[in-house]
mmCIF file of C-alpha atoms in Angstrom:
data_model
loop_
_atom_site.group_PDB
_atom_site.id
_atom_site.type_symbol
_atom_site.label_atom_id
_atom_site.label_comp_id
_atom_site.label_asym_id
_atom_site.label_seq_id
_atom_site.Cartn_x
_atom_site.Cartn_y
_atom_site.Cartn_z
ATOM 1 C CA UNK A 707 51.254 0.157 -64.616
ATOM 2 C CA UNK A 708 53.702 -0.372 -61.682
ATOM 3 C CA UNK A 709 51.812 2.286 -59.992
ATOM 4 C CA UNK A 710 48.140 0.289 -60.194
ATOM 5 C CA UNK A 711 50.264 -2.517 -59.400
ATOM 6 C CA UNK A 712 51.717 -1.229 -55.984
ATOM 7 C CA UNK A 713 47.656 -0.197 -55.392
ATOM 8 C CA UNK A 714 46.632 -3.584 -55.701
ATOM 9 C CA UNK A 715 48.896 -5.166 -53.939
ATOM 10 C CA UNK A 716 48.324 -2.486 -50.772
ATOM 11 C CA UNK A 717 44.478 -2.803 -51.185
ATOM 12 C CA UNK A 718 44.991 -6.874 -51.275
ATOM 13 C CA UNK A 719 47.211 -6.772 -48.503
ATOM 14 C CA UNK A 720 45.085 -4.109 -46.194
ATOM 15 C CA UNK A 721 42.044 -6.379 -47.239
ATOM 16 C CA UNK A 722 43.865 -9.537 -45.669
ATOM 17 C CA UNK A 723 44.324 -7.586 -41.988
ATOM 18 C CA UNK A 724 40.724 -7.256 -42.235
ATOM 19 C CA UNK A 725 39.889 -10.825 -42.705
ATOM 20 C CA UNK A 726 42.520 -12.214 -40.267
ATOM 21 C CA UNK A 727 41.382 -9.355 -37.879
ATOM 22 C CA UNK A 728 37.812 -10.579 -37.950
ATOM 23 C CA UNK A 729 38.517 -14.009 -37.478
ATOM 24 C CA UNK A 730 40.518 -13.438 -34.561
ATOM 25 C CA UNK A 731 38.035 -11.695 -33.039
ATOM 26 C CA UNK A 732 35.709 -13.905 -33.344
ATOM 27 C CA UNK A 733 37.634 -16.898 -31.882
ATOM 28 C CA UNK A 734 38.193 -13.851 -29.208
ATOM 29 C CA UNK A 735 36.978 -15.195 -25.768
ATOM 30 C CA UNK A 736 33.560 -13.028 -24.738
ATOM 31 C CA UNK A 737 34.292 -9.461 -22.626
ATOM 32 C CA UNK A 738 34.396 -10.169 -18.828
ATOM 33 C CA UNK A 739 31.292 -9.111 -17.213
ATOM 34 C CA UNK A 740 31.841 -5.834 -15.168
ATOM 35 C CA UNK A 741 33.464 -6.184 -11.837
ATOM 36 C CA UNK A 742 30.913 -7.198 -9.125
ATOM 37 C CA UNK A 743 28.629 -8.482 -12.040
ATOM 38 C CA UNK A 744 26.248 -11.292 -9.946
ATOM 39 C CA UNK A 745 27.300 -13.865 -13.114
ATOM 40 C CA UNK A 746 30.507 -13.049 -13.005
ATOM 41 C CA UNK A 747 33.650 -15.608 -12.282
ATOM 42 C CA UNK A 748 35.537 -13.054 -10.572
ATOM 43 C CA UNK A 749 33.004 -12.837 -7.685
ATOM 44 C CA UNK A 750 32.939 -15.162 -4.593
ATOM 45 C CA UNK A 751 29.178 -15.066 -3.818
ATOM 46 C CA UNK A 752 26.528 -14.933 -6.284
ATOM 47 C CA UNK A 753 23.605 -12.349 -5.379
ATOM 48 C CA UNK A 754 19.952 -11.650 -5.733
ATOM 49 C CA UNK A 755 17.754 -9.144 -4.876
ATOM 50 C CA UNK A 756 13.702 -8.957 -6.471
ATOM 51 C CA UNK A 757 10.015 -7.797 -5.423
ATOM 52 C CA UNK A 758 7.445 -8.908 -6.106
ATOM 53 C CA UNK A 759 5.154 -5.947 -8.293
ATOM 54 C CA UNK A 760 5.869 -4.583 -11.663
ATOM 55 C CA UNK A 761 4.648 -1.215 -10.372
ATOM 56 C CA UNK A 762 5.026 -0.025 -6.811
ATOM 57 C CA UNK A 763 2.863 3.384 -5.572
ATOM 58 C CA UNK A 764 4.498 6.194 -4.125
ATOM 59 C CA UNK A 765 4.235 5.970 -0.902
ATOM 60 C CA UNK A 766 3.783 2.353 -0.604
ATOM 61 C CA UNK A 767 5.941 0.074 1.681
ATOM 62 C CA UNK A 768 6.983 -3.308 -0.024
ATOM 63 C CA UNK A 769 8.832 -6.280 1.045
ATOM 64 C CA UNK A 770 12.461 -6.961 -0.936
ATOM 65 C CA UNK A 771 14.218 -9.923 -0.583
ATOM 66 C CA UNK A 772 18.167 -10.767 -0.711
ATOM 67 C CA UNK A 773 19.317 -14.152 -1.205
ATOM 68 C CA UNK A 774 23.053 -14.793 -0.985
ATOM 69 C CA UNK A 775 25.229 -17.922 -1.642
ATOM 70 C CA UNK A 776 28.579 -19.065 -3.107
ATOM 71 C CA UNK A 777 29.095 -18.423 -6.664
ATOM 72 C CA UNK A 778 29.886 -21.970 -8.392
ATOM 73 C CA UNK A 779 31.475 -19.897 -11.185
ATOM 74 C CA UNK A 780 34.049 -18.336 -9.483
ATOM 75 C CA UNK A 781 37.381 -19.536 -10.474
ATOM 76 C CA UNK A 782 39.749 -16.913 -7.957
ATOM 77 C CA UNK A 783 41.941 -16.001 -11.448
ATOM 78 C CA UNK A 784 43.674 -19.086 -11.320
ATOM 79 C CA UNK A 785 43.869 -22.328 -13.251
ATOM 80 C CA UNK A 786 42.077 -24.645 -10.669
ATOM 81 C CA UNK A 787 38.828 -23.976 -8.613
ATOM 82 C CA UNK A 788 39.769 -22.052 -4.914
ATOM 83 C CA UNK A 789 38.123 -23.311 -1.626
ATOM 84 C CA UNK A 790 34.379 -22.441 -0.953
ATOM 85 C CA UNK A 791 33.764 -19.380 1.801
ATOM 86 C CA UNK A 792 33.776 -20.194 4.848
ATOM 87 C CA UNK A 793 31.484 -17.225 5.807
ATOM 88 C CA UNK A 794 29.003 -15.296 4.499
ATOM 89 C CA UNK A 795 29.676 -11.361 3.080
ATOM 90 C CA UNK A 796 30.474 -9.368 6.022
ATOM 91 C CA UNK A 797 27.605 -7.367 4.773
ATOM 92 C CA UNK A 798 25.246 -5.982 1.848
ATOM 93 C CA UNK A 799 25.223 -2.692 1.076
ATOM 94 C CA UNK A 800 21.557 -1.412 -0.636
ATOM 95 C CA UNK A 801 20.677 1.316 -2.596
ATOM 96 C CA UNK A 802 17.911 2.917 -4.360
ATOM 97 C CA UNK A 803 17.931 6.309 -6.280
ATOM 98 C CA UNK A 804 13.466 7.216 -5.671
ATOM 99 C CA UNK A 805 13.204 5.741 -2.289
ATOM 100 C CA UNK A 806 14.561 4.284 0.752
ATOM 101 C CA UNK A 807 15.326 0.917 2.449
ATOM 102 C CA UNK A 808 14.505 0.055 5.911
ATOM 103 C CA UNK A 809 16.932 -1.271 7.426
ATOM 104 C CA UNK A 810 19.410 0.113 5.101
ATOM 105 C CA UNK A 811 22.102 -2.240 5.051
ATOM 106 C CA UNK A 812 20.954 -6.099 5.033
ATOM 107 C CA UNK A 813 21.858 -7.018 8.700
ATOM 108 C CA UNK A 814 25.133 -8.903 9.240
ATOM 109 C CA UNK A 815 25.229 -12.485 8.141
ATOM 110 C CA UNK A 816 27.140 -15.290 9.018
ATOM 111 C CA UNK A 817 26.106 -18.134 7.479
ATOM 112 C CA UNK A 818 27.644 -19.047 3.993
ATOM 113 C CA UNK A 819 24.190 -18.464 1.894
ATOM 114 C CA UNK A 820 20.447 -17.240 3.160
ATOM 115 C CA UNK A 821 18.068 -14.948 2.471
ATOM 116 C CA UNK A 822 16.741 -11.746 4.426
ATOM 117 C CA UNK A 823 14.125 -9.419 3.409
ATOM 118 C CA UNK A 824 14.051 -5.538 4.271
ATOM 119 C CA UNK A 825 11.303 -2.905 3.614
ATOM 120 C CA UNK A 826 11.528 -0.408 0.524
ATOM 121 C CA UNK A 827 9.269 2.770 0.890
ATOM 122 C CA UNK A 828 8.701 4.353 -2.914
ATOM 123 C CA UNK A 829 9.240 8.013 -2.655
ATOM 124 C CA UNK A 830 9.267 9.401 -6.500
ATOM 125 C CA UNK A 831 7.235 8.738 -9.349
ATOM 126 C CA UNK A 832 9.959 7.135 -12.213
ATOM 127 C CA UNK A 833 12.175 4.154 -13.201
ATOM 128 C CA UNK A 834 13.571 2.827 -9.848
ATOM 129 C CA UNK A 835 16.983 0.536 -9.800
ATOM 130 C CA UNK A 836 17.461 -1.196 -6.998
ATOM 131 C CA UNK A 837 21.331 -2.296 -5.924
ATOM 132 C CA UNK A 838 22.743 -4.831 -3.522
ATOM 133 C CA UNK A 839 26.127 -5.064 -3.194
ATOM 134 C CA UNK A 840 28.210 -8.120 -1.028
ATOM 135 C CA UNK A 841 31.196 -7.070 0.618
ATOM 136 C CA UNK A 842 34.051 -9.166 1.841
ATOM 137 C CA UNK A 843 35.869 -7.521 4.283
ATOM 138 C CA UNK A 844 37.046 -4.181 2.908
ATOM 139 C CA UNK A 845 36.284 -4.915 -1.154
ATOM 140 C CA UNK A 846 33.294 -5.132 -2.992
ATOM 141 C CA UNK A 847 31.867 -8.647 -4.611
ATOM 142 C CA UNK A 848 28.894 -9.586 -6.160
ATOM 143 C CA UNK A 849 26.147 -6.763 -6.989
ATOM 144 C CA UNK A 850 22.302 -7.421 -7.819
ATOM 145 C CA UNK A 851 20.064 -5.184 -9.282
ATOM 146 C CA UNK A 852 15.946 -4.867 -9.663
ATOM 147 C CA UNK A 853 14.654 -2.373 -11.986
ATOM 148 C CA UNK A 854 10.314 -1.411 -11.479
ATOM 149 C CA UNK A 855 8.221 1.698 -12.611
ATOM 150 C CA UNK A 856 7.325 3.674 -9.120
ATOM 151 C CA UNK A 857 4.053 5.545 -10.097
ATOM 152 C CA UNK A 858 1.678 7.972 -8.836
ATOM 153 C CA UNK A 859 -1.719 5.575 -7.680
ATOM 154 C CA UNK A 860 -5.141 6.477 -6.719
ATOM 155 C CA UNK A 861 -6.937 4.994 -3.604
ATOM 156 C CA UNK A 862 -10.266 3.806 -2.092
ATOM 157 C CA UNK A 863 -10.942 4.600 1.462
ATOM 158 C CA UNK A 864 -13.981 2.915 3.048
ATOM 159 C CA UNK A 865 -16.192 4.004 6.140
ATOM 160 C CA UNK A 866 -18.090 1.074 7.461
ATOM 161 C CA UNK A 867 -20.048 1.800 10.957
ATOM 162 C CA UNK A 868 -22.394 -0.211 12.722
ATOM 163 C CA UNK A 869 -24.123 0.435 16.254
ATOM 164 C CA UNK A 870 -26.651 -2.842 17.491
ATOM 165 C CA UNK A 871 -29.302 -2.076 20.541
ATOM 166 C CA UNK A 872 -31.000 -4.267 22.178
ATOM 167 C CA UNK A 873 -34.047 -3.080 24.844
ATOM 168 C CA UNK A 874 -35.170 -5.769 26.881
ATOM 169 C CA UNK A 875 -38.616 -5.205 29.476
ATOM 170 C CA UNK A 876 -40.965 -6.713 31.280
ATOM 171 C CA UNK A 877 -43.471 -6.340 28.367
ATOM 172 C CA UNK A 878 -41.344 -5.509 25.148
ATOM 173 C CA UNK A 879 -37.910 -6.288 23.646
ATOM 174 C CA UNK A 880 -36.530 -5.340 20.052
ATOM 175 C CA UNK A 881 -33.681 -4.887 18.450
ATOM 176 C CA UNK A 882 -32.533 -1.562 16.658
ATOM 177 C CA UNK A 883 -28.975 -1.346 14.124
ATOM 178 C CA UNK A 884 -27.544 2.090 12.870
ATOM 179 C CA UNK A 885 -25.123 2.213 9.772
ATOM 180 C CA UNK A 886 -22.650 4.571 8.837
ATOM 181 C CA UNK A 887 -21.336 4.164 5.305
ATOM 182 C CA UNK A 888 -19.093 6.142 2.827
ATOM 183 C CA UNK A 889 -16.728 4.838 -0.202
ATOM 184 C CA UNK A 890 -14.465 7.292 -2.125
ATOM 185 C CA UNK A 891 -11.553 7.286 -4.751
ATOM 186 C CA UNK A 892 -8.642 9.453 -3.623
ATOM 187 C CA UNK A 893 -6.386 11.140 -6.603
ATOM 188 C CA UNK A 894 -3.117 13.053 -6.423
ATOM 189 C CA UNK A 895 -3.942 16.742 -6.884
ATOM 190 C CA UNK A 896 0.049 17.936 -7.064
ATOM 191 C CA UNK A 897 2.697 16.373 -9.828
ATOM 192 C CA UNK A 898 4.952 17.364 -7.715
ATOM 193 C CA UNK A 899 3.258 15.981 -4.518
ATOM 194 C CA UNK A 900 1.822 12.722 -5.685
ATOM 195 C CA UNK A 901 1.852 11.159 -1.851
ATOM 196 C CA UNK A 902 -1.130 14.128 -1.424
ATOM 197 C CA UNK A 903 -4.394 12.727 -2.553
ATOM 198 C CA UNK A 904 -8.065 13.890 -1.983
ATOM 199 C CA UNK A 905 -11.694 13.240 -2.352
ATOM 200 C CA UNK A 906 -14.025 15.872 -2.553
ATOM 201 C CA UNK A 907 -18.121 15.827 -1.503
ATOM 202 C CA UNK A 908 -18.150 11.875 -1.281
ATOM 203 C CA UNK A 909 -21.428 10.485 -0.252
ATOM 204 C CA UNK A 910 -22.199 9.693 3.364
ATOM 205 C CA UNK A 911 -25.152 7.342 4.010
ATOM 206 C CA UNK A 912 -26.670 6.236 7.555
ATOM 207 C CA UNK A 913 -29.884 3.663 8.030
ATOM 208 C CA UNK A 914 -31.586 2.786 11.199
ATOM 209 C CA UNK A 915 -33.950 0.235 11.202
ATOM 210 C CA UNK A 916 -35.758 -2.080 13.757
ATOM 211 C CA UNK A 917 -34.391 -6.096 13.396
ATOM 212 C CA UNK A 918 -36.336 -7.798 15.461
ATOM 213 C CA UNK A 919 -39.590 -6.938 17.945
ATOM 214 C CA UNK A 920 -40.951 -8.779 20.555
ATOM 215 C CA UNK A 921 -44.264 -8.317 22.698
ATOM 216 C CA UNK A 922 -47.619 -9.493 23.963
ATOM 217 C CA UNK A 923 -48.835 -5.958 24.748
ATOM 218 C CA UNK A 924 -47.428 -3.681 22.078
ATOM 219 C CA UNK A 925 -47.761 -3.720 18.279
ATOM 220 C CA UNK A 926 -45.641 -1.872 15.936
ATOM 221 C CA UNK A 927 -48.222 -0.483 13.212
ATOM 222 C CA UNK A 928 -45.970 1.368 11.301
ATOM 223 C CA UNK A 929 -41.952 1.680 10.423
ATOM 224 C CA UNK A 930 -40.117 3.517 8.038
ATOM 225 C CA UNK A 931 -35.772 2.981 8.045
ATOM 226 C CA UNK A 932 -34.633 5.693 9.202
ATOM 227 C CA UNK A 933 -32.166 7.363 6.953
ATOM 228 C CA UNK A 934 -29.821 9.775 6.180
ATOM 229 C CA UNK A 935 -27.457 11.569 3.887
ATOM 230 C CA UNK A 936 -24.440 14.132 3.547
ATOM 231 C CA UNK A 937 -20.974 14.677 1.680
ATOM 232 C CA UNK A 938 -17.468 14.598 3.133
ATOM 233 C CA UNK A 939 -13.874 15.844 2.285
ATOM 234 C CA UNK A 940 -11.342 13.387 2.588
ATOM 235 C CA UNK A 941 -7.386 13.856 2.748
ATOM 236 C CA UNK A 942 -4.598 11.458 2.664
ATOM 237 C CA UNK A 943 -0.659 12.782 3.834
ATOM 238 C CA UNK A 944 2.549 10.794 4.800
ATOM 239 C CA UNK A 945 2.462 9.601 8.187
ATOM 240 C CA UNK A 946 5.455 10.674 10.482
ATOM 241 C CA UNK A 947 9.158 10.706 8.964
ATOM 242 C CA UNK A 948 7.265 10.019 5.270
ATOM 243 C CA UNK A 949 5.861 6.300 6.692
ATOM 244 C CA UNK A 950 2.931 4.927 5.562
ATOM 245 C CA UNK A 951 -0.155 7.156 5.270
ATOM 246 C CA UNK A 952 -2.306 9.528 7.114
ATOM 247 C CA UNK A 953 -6.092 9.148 5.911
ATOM 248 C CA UNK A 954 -8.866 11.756 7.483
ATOM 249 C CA UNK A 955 -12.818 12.831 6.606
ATOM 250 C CA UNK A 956 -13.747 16.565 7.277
ATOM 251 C CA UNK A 957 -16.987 17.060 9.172
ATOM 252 C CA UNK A 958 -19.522 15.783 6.654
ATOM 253 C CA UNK A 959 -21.763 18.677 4.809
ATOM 254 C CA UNK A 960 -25.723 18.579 5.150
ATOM 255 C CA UNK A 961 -25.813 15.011 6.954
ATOM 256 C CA UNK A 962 -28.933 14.392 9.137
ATOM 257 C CA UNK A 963 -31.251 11.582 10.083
ATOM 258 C CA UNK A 964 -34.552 11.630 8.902
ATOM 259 C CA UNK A 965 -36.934 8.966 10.921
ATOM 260 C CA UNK A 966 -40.591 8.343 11.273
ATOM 261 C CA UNK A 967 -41.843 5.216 12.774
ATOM 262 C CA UNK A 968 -44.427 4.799 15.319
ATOM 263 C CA UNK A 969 -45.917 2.001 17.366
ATOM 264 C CA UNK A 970 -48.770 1.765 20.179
ATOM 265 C CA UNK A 971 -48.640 -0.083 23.387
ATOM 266 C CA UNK A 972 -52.070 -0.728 25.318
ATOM 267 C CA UNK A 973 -53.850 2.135 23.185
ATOM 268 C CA UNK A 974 -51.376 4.512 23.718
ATOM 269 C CA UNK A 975 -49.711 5.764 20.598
ATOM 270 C CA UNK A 976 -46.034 6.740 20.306
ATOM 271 C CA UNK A 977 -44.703 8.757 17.428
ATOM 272 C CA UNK A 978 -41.289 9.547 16.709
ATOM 273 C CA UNK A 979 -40.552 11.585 13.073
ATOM 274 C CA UNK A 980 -38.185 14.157 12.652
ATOM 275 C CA UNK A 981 -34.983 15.454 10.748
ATOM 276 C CA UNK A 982 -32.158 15.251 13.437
ATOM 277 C CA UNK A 983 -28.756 17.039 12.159
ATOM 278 C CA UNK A 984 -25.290 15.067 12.847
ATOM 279 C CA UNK A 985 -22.637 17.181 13.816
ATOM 280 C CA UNK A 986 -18.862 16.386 14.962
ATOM 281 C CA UNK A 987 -15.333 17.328 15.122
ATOM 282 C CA UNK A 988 -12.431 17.903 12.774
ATOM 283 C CA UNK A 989 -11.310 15.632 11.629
ATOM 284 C CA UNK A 990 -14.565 13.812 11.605
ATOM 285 C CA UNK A 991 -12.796 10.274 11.725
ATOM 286 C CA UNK A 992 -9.160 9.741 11.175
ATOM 287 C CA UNK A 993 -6.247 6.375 10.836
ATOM 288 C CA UNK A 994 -2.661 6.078 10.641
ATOM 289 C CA UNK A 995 -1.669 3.515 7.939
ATOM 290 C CA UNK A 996 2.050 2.028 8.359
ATOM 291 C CA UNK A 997 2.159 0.181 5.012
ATOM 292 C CA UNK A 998 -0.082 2.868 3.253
ATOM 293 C CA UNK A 999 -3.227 0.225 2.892
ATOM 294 C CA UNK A 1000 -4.844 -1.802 5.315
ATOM 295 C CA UNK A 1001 -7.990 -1.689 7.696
ATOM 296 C CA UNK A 1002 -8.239 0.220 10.905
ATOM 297 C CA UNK A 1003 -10.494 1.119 14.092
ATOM 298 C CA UNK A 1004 -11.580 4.065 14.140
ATOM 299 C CA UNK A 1005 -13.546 6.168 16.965
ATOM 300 C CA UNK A 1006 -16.860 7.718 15.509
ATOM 301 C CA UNK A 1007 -18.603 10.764 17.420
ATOM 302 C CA UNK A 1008 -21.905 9.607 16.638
ATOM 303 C CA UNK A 1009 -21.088 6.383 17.769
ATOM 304 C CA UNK A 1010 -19.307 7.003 20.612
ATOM 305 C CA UNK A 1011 -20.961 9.261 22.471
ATOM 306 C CA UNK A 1012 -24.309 7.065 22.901
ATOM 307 C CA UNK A 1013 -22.316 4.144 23.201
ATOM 308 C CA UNK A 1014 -20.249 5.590 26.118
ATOM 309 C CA UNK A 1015 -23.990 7.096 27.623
ATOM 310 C CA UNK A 1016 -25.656 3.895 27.153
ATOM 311 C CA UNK A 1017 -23.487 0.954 28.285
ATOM 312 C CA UNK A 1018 -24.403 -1.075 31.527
ATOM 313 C CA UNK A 1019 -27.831 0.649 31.637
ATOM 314 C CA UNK A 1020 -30.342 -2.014 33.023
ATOM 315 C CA UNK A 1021 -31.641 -3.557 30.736
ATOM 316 C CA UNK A 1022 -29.872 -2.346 27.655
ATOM 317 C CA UNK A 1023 -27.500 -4.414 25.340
ATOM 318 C CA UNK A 1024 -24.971 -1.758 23.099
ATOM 319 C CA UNK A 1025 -21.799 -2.525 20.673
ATOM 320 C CA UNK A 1026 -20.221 -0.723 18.039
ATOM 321 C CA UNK A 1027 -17.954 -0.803 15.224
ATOM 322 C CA UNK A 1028 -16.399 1.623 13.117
ATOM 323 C CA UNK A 1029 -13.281 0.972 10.554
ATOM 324 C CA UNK A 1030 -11.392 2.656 7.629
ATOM 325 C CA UNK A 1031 -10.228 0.882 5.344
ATOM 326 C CA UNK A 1032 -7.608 2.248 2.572
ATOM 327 C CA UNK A 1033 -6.404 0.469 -0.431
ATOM 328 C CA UNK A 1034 -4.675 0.799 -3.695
ATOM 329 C CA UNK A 1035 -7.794 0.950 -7.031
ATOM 330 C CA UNK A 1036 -6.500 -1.077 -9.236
ATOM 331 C CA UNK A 1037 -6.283 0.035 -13.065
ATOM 332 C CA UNK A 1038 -8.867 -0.481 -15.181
#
């Protein structure tokens, strides 16, 4: 019997640490946020750092932004509240573990709170964390983080090409517009090379046609648009040191205008029908994109050429315009 009653008296008295341990610990005061925490009370400035997408493309160029300013929590470890900085961090330090910053420091501050905003260039499909960290003089202070999925996107590239003539005579003047017009998606073909993307035998179309006709003597009887069709490669590579994007169309396959349209002026009749094949260089048409997206003028052959032949003839009124346009296809 004194044995059970040693037992109980152990078990009672073990059972009482247990209580008085879990009440102390939860009048505890809460764990200290890690040193350079942004909410933390042991860090002068309070930091920020954000952008704006959930997902970000590899290979795309987005805008981050730091904002900086005295942390009204920090108490400086002793009893009453310490002085306010008179400066700002001597600098922010960034990092990012799939991609890079540009600059890659936030450039040195002096005033007590601000913002500035850097570039961030996605490099690696994954999670990606971004870190700022304040410095005062030689020791680290506050830290701010940004966490976003980095993925591997597909694109649309656009071709949009337009030439306007205009013939003016003594007895005739008209108008004549060629298009040149080709839309693609472009996918990456390499997990481990998602910045490579391609489109394969996308659809080139061209139209000619006659906008407006003027005179007393001739007559057009007849007119059918002229028109035309092919397929073309297209590519898409890192620009130089991995910025931005490189976007280029092969020489199209099997493209050729095919007109007929004929008119008569005092009894005389003109003809013109025929299947005239387009050829050009490689790369058929080619833009540098510094953010990855955006519109740009381009130089078309087929274009060109004529253009360059034509202009300041007597008489003859020629422009052109030629652009490619590359941006992200949104998911479905």
């Amino acid at each position: 019997m004194r044995y059970h009653s040693n037992s109980s008296s152990f078990a009672h008295f073990i059972i009482t640490i247990m209580i008085v341990l879990l009440l102390l610990a939860q009048q505890a005061p809460p764990a200290q946020a890690s040193s350079g925490a942004q909410d933390s009370a042991d860090t002068i400035f309070k930091l920020v750092i954000s952008q704006a997408k959930d997902d970000v493309c590899v290979g795309e160029t987005v805008n981050v932004t730091i904002t900086w300013g005295p942390n009204t929590s920090y108490t400086g470890g002793g009893g009453s509240l310490p002085l306010a900085p008179l400066t700002g961090p001597s600098r922010i330090a960034l990092k990012a573990s799939l991609g890079y910053f540009y600059p890659q420091d936030v450039p040195p501050m002096g005033a007590i709170s601000g913002t500035s905003t850097v570039t961030y260039t996605a490099d690696k499909v994954g999670t990606e964390k971004l870190f700022a960290v304040a410095w005062t003089g030689g020791s680290s202070d506050g830290i701010a983080t940004d966490t976003f999925k980095v993925v591997a996107c597909e694109y649309m590239y656009t071709l949009d090409a337009q030439l306007d003539m205009t013939v003016t005579s003594e007895d005739i003047t008209y108008s004549s517009r060629y298009t040149v017009k080709s839309r693609g998606t472009l996918t990456p073909t390499d997990p481990d090379n998602p910045r490579h993307l391609e489109a394969r035998d996308k659809t080139v179309m061209m139209t000619a046609t006659i906008v407006s006709w003027s005179s007393s003597k001739c007559s057009l009887f007849t007119w059918e648009p002229a028109t035309g069709m092919g397929w073309v490669d297209a590519r898409a590579d890192p620009g130089a040191m991995d910025i931005g994007m490189v976007l280029q169309l092969a020489p199209p396959k099997d493209l050729a205008w095919d007109m007929d349209y004929s008119f008569s002026c005092d009894g005389d009749g003109v003809t013109i029908a025929g299947v005239y094949p387009v050829s050009s260089g490689d790369p058929w048409v080619s833009a540098t994109f510094p953010s990855s997206i955006g519109k740009q003028n381009v130089v078309l052959d087929m274009f060109e050429v004529p253009y360059n032949k034509l202009k300041g003839a007597e008489g003859l009124t020629v422009s052109y315009t030629a652009t490619l346009t590359l941006e992200k296809k949104e998911s479905k």
